[in-house]
Short mmCIF file of C-alpha atoms and ligand atoms in Angstrom, two decimals:
data_model
loop_
_atom_site.label_atom_id
_atom_site.label_comp_id
_atom_site.label_asym_id
_atom_site.label_seq_id
_atom_site.Cartn_x
_atom_site.Cartn_y
_atom_site.Cartn_z
CA UNK A 1044 26.03 1.12 55.76
CA UNK A 1045 26.95 -2.26 54.35
CA UNK A 1046 23.44 -3.55 55.05
CA UNK A 1047 21.80 -0.62 53.19
CA UNK A 1048 23.96 -1.18 50.14
CA UNK A 1049 22.98 -4.84 50.08
CA UNK A 1050 19.29 -3.91 50.34
CA UNK A 1051 19.58 -1.43 47.46
CA UNK A 1052 21.40 -4.01 45.37
CA UNK A 1053 18.75 -6.61 46.16
CA UNK A 1054 15.92 -4.23 45.22
CA UNK A 1055 17.71 -3.29 42.00
CA UNK A 1056 18.19 -6.92 41.13
CA UNK A 1057 14.52 -7.65 41.85
CA UNK A 1058 13.33 -4.74 39.66
CA UNK A 1059 15.66 -5.83 36.90
CA UNK A 1060 14.42 -9.40 37.13
CA UNK A 1061 10.72 -8.39 37.11
CA UNK A 1062 11.18 -6.16 34.08
CA UNK A 1063 13.17 -8.88 32.38
CA UNK A 1064 10.49 -11.49 32.94
CA UNK A 1065 7.76 -9.10 31.79
CA UNK A 1066 9.66 -8.21 28.65
CA UNK A 1067 10.38 -11.87 28.06
CA UNK A 1068 6.70 -12.77 28.29
CA UNK A 1069 5.80 -9.92 25.96
CA UNK A 1070 8.36 -11.04 23.40
CA UNK A 1071 7.16 -14.63 23.74
CA UNK A 1072 3.53 -13.60 23.18
CA UNK A 1073 4.48 -11.63 20.10
CA UNK A 1074 6.31 -14.62 18.69
CA UNK A 1075 3.54 -17.13 19.37
CA UNK A 1076 0.53 -14.92 18.57
CA UNK A 1077 -1.73 -16.77 16.11
CA UNK A 1078 -1.67 -15.46 12.54
CA UNK A 1079 -4.48 -13.05 11.76
CA UNK A 1080 -7.37 -14.61 9.95
CA UNK A 1081 -8.72 -11.35 8.58
CA UNK A 1082 -6.18 -9.54 6.46
CA UNK A 1083 -6.33 -5.86 5.86
CA UNK A 1084 -6.17 -5.04 2.18
CA UNK A 1085 -2.75 -3.53 2.85
CA UNK A 1086 -0.91 -6.82 3.43
CA UNK A 1087 -2.27 -8.92 0.62
CA UNK A 1088 -1.31 -8.00 -2.90
CA UNK A 1089 -3.90 -9.85 -4.93
CA UNK A 1090 -5.98 -9.06 -7.95
CA UNK A 1091 -5.31 -6.54 -10.66
CA UNK A 1092 -5.99 -5.85 -14.31
CA UNK A 1093 -7.53 -8.48 -16.58
CA UNK A 1094 -9.23 -8.63 -19.95
CA UNK A 1095 -11.72 -11.49 -20.34
CA UNK A 1096 -14.90 -12.35 -22.23
CA UNK A 1097 -18.18 -12.63 -20.32
CA UNK A 1098 -20.82 -15.32 -20.87
CA UNK A 1099 -22.69 -13.11 -23.36
CA UNK A 1100 -19.59 -12.65 -25.52
CA UNK A 1101 -18.73 -9.14 -24.34
CA UNK A 1102 -15.09 -8.30 -23.65
CA UNK A 1103 -14.70 -6.98 -20.11
CA UNK A 1104 -11.91 -5.71 -17.88
CA UNK A 1105 -11.63 -5.23 -14.11
CA UNK A 1106 -12.71 -1.61 -14.73
CA UNK A 1107 -16.21 -2.83 -15.68
CA UNK A 1108 -16.63 -3.94 -12.06
CA UNK A 1109 -14.85 -1.13 -10.24
CA UNK A 1110 -17.11 0.49 -7.67
CA UNK A 1111 -18.62 -2.91 -6.84
CA UNK A 1112 -17.51 -5.49 -4.33
CA UNK A 1113 -16.39 -8.53 -6.29
CA UNK A 1114 -16.55 -12.18 -5.34
CA UNK A 1115 -13.91 -13.71 -7.61
CA UNK A 1116 -14.02 -17.48 -7.97
CA UNK A 1117 -11.83 -19.55 -10.30
CA UNK A 1118 -12.94 -22.95 -11.54
CA UNK A 1119 -14.26 -24.77 -14.59
CA UNK A 1120 -17.57 -26.11 -15.83
CA UNK A 1121 -16.47 -29.78 -15.90
CA UNK A 1122 -15.64 -29.59 -12.18
CA UNK A 1123 -17.54 -32.47 -10.58
CA UNK A 1124 -18.01 -31.18 -7.08
CA UNK A 1125 -16.12 -28.22 -5.63
CA UNK A 1126 -17.03 -25.53 -8.16
CA UNK A 1127 -20.79 -26.22 -8.19
CA UNK A 1128 -20.79 -26.18 -4.37
CA UNK A 1129 -18.97 -22.83 -4.25
CA UNK A 1130 -21.24 -21.31 -6.90
CA UNK A 1131 -24.40 -22.55 -5.17
CA UNK A 1132 -23.18 -21.11 -1.86
CA UNK A 1133 -22.41 -17.76 -3.48
CA UNK A 1134 -25.96 -17.69 -4.88
CA UNK A 1135 -27.52 -18.56 -1.52
CA UNK A 1136 -25.41 -15.88 0.18
CA UNK A 1137 -26.52 -13.33 -2.43
CA UNK A 1138 -30.16 -14.17 -1.69
CA UNK A 1139 -29.50 -13.39 1.99
CA UNK A 1140 -28.66 -9.78 1.06
CA UNK A 1141 -31.17 -7.01 0.52
CA UNK A 1142 -31.74 -5.86 -3.07
CA UNK A 1143 -29.71 -2.74 -2.25
CA UNK A 1144 -26.80 -4.83 -0.97
CA UNK A 1145 -27.01 -7.27 -3.88
CA UNK A 1146 -26.62 -4.37 -6.29
CA UNK A 1147 -23.22 -3.61 -4.73
CA UNK A 1148 -21.81 -7.13 -5.14
CA UNK A 1149 -20.62 -8.69 -8.40
CA UNK A 1150 -19.80 -12.41 -8.26
CA UNK A 1151 -17.47 -13.58 -11.06
CA UNK A 1152 -16.68 -17.15 -12.03
CA UNK A 1153 -13.45 -17.21 -14.03
CA UNK A 1154 -12.62 -20.43 -15.87
CA UNK A 1155 -9.18 -22.01 -15.58
CA UNK A 1156 -10.11 -24.22 -18.57
CA UNK A 1157 -10.85 -21.82 -21.46
CA UNK A 1158 -10.14 -24.55 -24.06
CA UNK A 1159 -13.40 -26.29 -23.10
CA UNK A 1160 -15.17 -23.37 -21.39
CA UNK A 1161 -16.06 -21.30 -24.43
CA UNK A 1162 -18.42 -18.33 -24.17
CA UNK A 1163 -21.30 -20.65 -25.13
CA UNK A 1164 -20.33 -23.32 -22.59
CA UNK A 1165 -20.05 -20.70 -19.85
CA UNK A 1166 -23.40 -19.18 -20.83
CA UNK A 1167 -25.13 -22.55 -20.60
CA UNK A 1168 -23.39 -23.49 -17.34
CA UNK A 1169 -24.21 -20.25 -15.55
CA UNK A 1170 -27.95 -20.89 -16.11
CA UNK A 1171 -27.75 -23.40 -13.24
CA UNK A 1172 -26.66 -20.73 -10.76
CA UNK A 1173 -27.70 -17.38 -9.33
CA UNK A 1174 -28.38 -14.81 -12.05
CA UNK A 1175 -25.99 -12.34 -10.41
CA UNK A 1176 -22.97 -14.54 -11.17
CA UNK A 1177 -21.17 -13.80 -14.44
CA UNK A 1178 -19.00 -16.46 -16.06
CA UNK A 1179 -15.75 -15.22 -17.58
CA UNK A 1180 -13.62 -16.97 -20.19
CA UNK A 1181 -11.22 -15.79 -22.87
CA UNK A 1182 -8.08 -16.89 -24.62
CA UNK A 1183 -5.56 -19.01 -22.72
CA UNK A 1184 -3.30 -15.94 -22.50
CA UNK A 1185 -6.08 -13.74 -21.12
CA UNK A 1186 -7.07 -16.36 -18.55
CA UNK A 1187 -3.43 -16.83 -17.50
CA UNK A 1188 -3.14 -13.11 -16.72
CA UNK A 1189 -6.11 -13.38 -14.34
CA UNK A 1190 -4.82 -16.63 -12.79
CA UNK A 1191 -1.48 -14.97 -12.12
CA UNK A 1192 -3.03 -11.78 -10.71
CA UNK A 1193 -5.04 -13.80 -8.18
CA UNK A 1194 -2.16 -16.22 -7.46
CA UNK A 1195 -4.42 -19.15 -8.27
CA UNK A 1196 -3.05 -22.65 -8.77
CA UNK A 1197 -4.46 -24.50 -11.79
CA UNK A 1198 -3.06 -27.55 -13.58
CA UNK A 1199 -4.34 -30.09 -16.08
CA UNK A 1200 -4.65 -33.67 -14.83
CA UNK A 1201 -4.91 -36.17 -17.68
CA UNK A 1202 -7.40 -38.99 -17.26
CA UNK A 1203 -5.50 -42.21 -18.01
CA UNK A 1204 -8.55 -44.11 -19.25
CA UNK A 1205 -9.71 -41.54 -21.81
CA UNK A 1206 -8.81 -38.34 -23.64
CA UNK A 1207 -10.56 -36.39 -20.90
CA UNK A 1208 -8.81 -34.31 -18.32
CA UNK A 1209 -9.63 -32.65 -15.04
CA UNK A 1210 -8.29 -29.39 -13.68
CA UNK A 1211 -6.64 -29.40 -10.31
CA UNK A 1212 -7.19 -25.91 -8.96
CA UNK A 1213 -7.30 -23.80 -5.83
CA UNK A 1214 -10.86 -22.89 -4.95
CA UNK A 1215 -10.80 -19.66 -2.98
CA UNK A 1216 -13.59 -17.15 -3.31
CA UNK A 1217 -11.87 -13.78 -3.12
CA UNK A 1218 -13.79 -10.84 -1.75
CA UNK A 1219 -12.46 -7.67 -3.36
CA UNK A 1220 -13.34 -4.10 -2.47
CA UNK A 1221 -14.80 -1.42 -4.78
CA UNK A 1222 -11.21 -0.19 -5.17
CA UNK A 1223 -10.21 -3.63 -6.50
CA UNK A 1224 -8.21 -4.47 -3.39
CA UNK A 1225 -8.35 -7.76 -1.52
CA UNK A 1226 -10.50 -7.78 1.63
CA UNK A 1227 -11.08 -11.39 2.58
CA UNK A 1228 -11.52 -14.86 1.15
CA UNK A 1229 -13.78 -17.84 1.53
CA UNK A 1230 -13.65 -21.45 0.38
CA UNK A 1231 -16.37 -23.73 -0.98
CA UNK A 1232 -16.72 -24.93 2.63
CA UNK A 1233 -17.68 -21.46 3.87
CA UNK A 1234 -21.42 -21.54 4.60
CA UNK A 1235 -23.68 -19.07 2.74
CA UNK A 1236 -24.58 -17.63 6.14
CA UNK A 1237 -20.92 -16.86 6.94
CA UNK A 1238 -20.41 -15.41 3.48
CA UNK A 1239 -23.49 -13.18 3.75
CA UNK A 1240 -22.37 -12.04 7.20
CA UNK A 1241 -18.92 -11.04 5.92
CA UNK A 1242 -20.51 -9.15 3.02
CA UNK A 1243 -23.04 -7.36 5.22
CA UNK A 1244 -20.17 -6.27 7.49
CA UNK A 1245 -18.66 -4.17 4.70
CA UNK A 1246 -21.73 -3.16 2.70
NI1 NI B 2226 -13.55 -26.85 -9.36
#
């Protein structure tokens, strides 16, 4: 009798221990799981209404692009390196899409430096890049609304040797859905091939 009780107790303890270890491992895995690279558009609140002026002088809002996938890129025309790279890569990625797919994607380059990037300056600058990319400028207030909606960092950095300044800015290329919701983002280091692949996956 005594022996049986001990056996039952031992088995119970063993079961308890096994379950405990299993649960512990599960909890540990949950805690240490790597953060998801691809976000669903549910967890990232990014984007929203804006009113800006395109590189032909036409006032536009986000509604003008609804129904299209948008590639939203913030930068400025005086940018020495990062912005031209990102814009060139967007253009190359666009060329990797079929004409049908291209028609569904609207790349936008929004200036963070509207004081220098007038409609004329944007129009001239965009000539160097893929014809599908539209440059957007506007008043400082209008640009700030867009900067805030996309949670972009942008700050003036004064050049000590001259009156010139540079803009320190985050350089994400946001991929937005036809409903205006965030899908994914790239950087200027994302290859055109990777960008085209991500676009083809949703088109
Ligand atoms: Ni830049």
